[in-house]
Amino acid sequence: MTAWCATALLMLLIAANPAAPAGNERREEEEEFGGGRGLFLLEKSKQVVKTEAGEVKVVKGFGWKGGPSPMHLGFISMEPNSLYVPQYMDSSLILFVRRGEAKVGWIYKDRLVEKQLKIGDIYRIPAGSTFYIANTGRGQRLQMISSIDTSESLGYGSFFISGGSNPTSVLAGFDSHTLATAFNRPHRLHQGRGLRAREEVNLHDAGDPNWGRGKGKQRWGGGKNMRMAEAPELRPVEERTRTPRRCPHAYNLYQRTPDFKNDYGWSIAVGEDDYAPLKHARAGVFLVNLTAGAMMAPHINPTAAEYGVVLSGAGSVQVVFPNGSLAMNAEVAEGDVFWVPRYFPFCQVASRSGSMEFFGFTTSARKNRPQFLVGAGSVLRAMMGPELAAAFAAGEDHLRKIAEAQGESTILPPWPRSERSPELWSQ
Ligand SMILES: *[C@@H]1O[C@H](CO)[C@@H](O)[C@H](O)[C@H]1NC(C)=O
Ligand SMILES: *[C@@H]1O[C@H](CO)[C@@H](O)[C@H](O)[C@H]1NC(C)=O
């Protein structure tokens, strides 16, 4: 057992309803479409948990009428020695560890498994599986970004297993006779007297100020939306049961060789073939790093919408409507969230002052294979011929010259500002 376990104070983060929009809300979302800094920036985040131990913010994604349910993004930030209390959700999560270390405990095939996660790891928690998250980084803040797949959601979010007045355990809803029968233990379970260490189970109210007799009580105590107790000996699971067990592994993005790499950056796309749990999650994951001024060439995602988060640096994101008009050209910086509907052409450009790293989720577990429109290996190059030239009303040779001027593919070098842009489409 590590030292921190023995001495840690557990801070209980309480989530109110970090989830999914029900029918009505969804319509509102569609009405909000547009406005702000850009049509495809998701600027409104909702704080669903805020305590001294940390916070959870949710940025809601968009749904189209009749389309698949939207994906939301959760931003989880936890102080050292904090615990996100046991709960299950009506949405499935893919956690990405942005900073710090975490231990995720969850029920897998009826048994508790614990997974230690480090920076760069992704890990899936299915809807309906009870889980907790502990910050195990010594003196370190834990930051995670999570996809929230609402396709199975009823719009409630979290269901808490343990808790008192806030959150209230789902067990508290049963009547006392039922509880006495279920626990084979009468009355004390439902006196509303608060939890007494490990002897009694508090289901109806945790208002007892003596609850959690820990020495650090004053440190966090007081707020109604948080609670703490002396750590109940956070033993690793192996010690609890002796049988080491297999559980789904995590997948580390930073240890993977990029799928594409050149002098101007690299990109990684992870799908179900790389990490099987994504298959059930209906999501893919990507990570891109552009050097200063570099551009991810104009491209489309033929199979999925994409939700991106700028992890570091700054730049811009351009999205184009199907009718060929500009839908958004927005400056973005660390922490900004953008989304791009399936089929919509778009590109990202790093600012000239430094590299830009962005991470995100796609709404399909199939490996996202973007189709590049311009550059070597692009649709324009592959389809070069009289058909294309006819449609551009250009001579084929002229068009070929234009399309082949760009020798790089996928991630393109900055265009020198000093040079005048040639008139590409006039002959
Ligand atoms: C991204 O690229 C820059 C160089 O352009 C580099 O300094 C930085 O460490 C890279 N980020 C990651 C996460 O590899
Ligand atoms: C293109 O489509 C968008 C979205 O449907 C619309 O707002 C815009 O006015 C259209 N522009 C043109 C030039 O037709």
mmCIF file of C-alpha atoms and ligand atoms in Angstrom, residues 254 266 289-291 355 357, ligand 1:
data_model
loop_
_atom_site.group_PDB
_atom_site.id
_atom_site.type_symbol
_atom_site.label_atom_id
_atom_site.label_comp_id
_atom_site.label_asym_id
_atom_site.label_seq_id
_atom_site.Cartn_x
_atom_site.Cartn_y
_atom_site.Cartn_z
ATOM 1 C CA TYR A 254 1.764 9.227 -26.503
ATOM 2 C CA TRP A 266 2.102 14.458 -36.939
ATOM 3 C CA ASN A 289 0.447 18.247 -33.411
ATOM 4 C CA LEU A 290 1.105 20.979 -35.946
ATOM 5 C CA THR A 291 4.337 22.959 -35.957
ATOM 6 C CA SER A 355 2.918 24.634 -32.418
ATOM 7 C CA GLU A 357 -1.674 20.349 -30.318
HETATM 8 C C1 LIG B 1 4.522 19.211 -30.833
HETATM 9 O O1 LIG B 1 5.499 19.705 -31.694
HETATM 10 C C2 LIG B 1 6.406 20.635 -31.109
HETATM 11 C C3 LIG B 1 7.401 21.040 -32.168
HETATM 12 O O2 LIG B 1 6.777 21.619 -33.252
HETATM 13 C C4 LIG B 1 7.110 20.036 -29.939
HETATM 14 O O3 LIG B 1 7.903 21.009 -29.309
HETATM 15 C C5 LIG B 1 6.093 19.479 -28.956
HETATM 16 O O4 LIG B 1 6.754 18.818 -27.906
HETATM 17 C C6 LIG B 1 5.166 18.530 -29.659
HETATM 18 N N1 LIG B 1 4.155 18.063 -28.711
HETATM 19 C C7 LIG B 1 4.006 16.786 -28.433
HETATM 20 C C8 LIG B 1 2.949 16.448 -27.467
HETATM 21 O O5 LIG B 1 4.686 15.913 -28.940
#
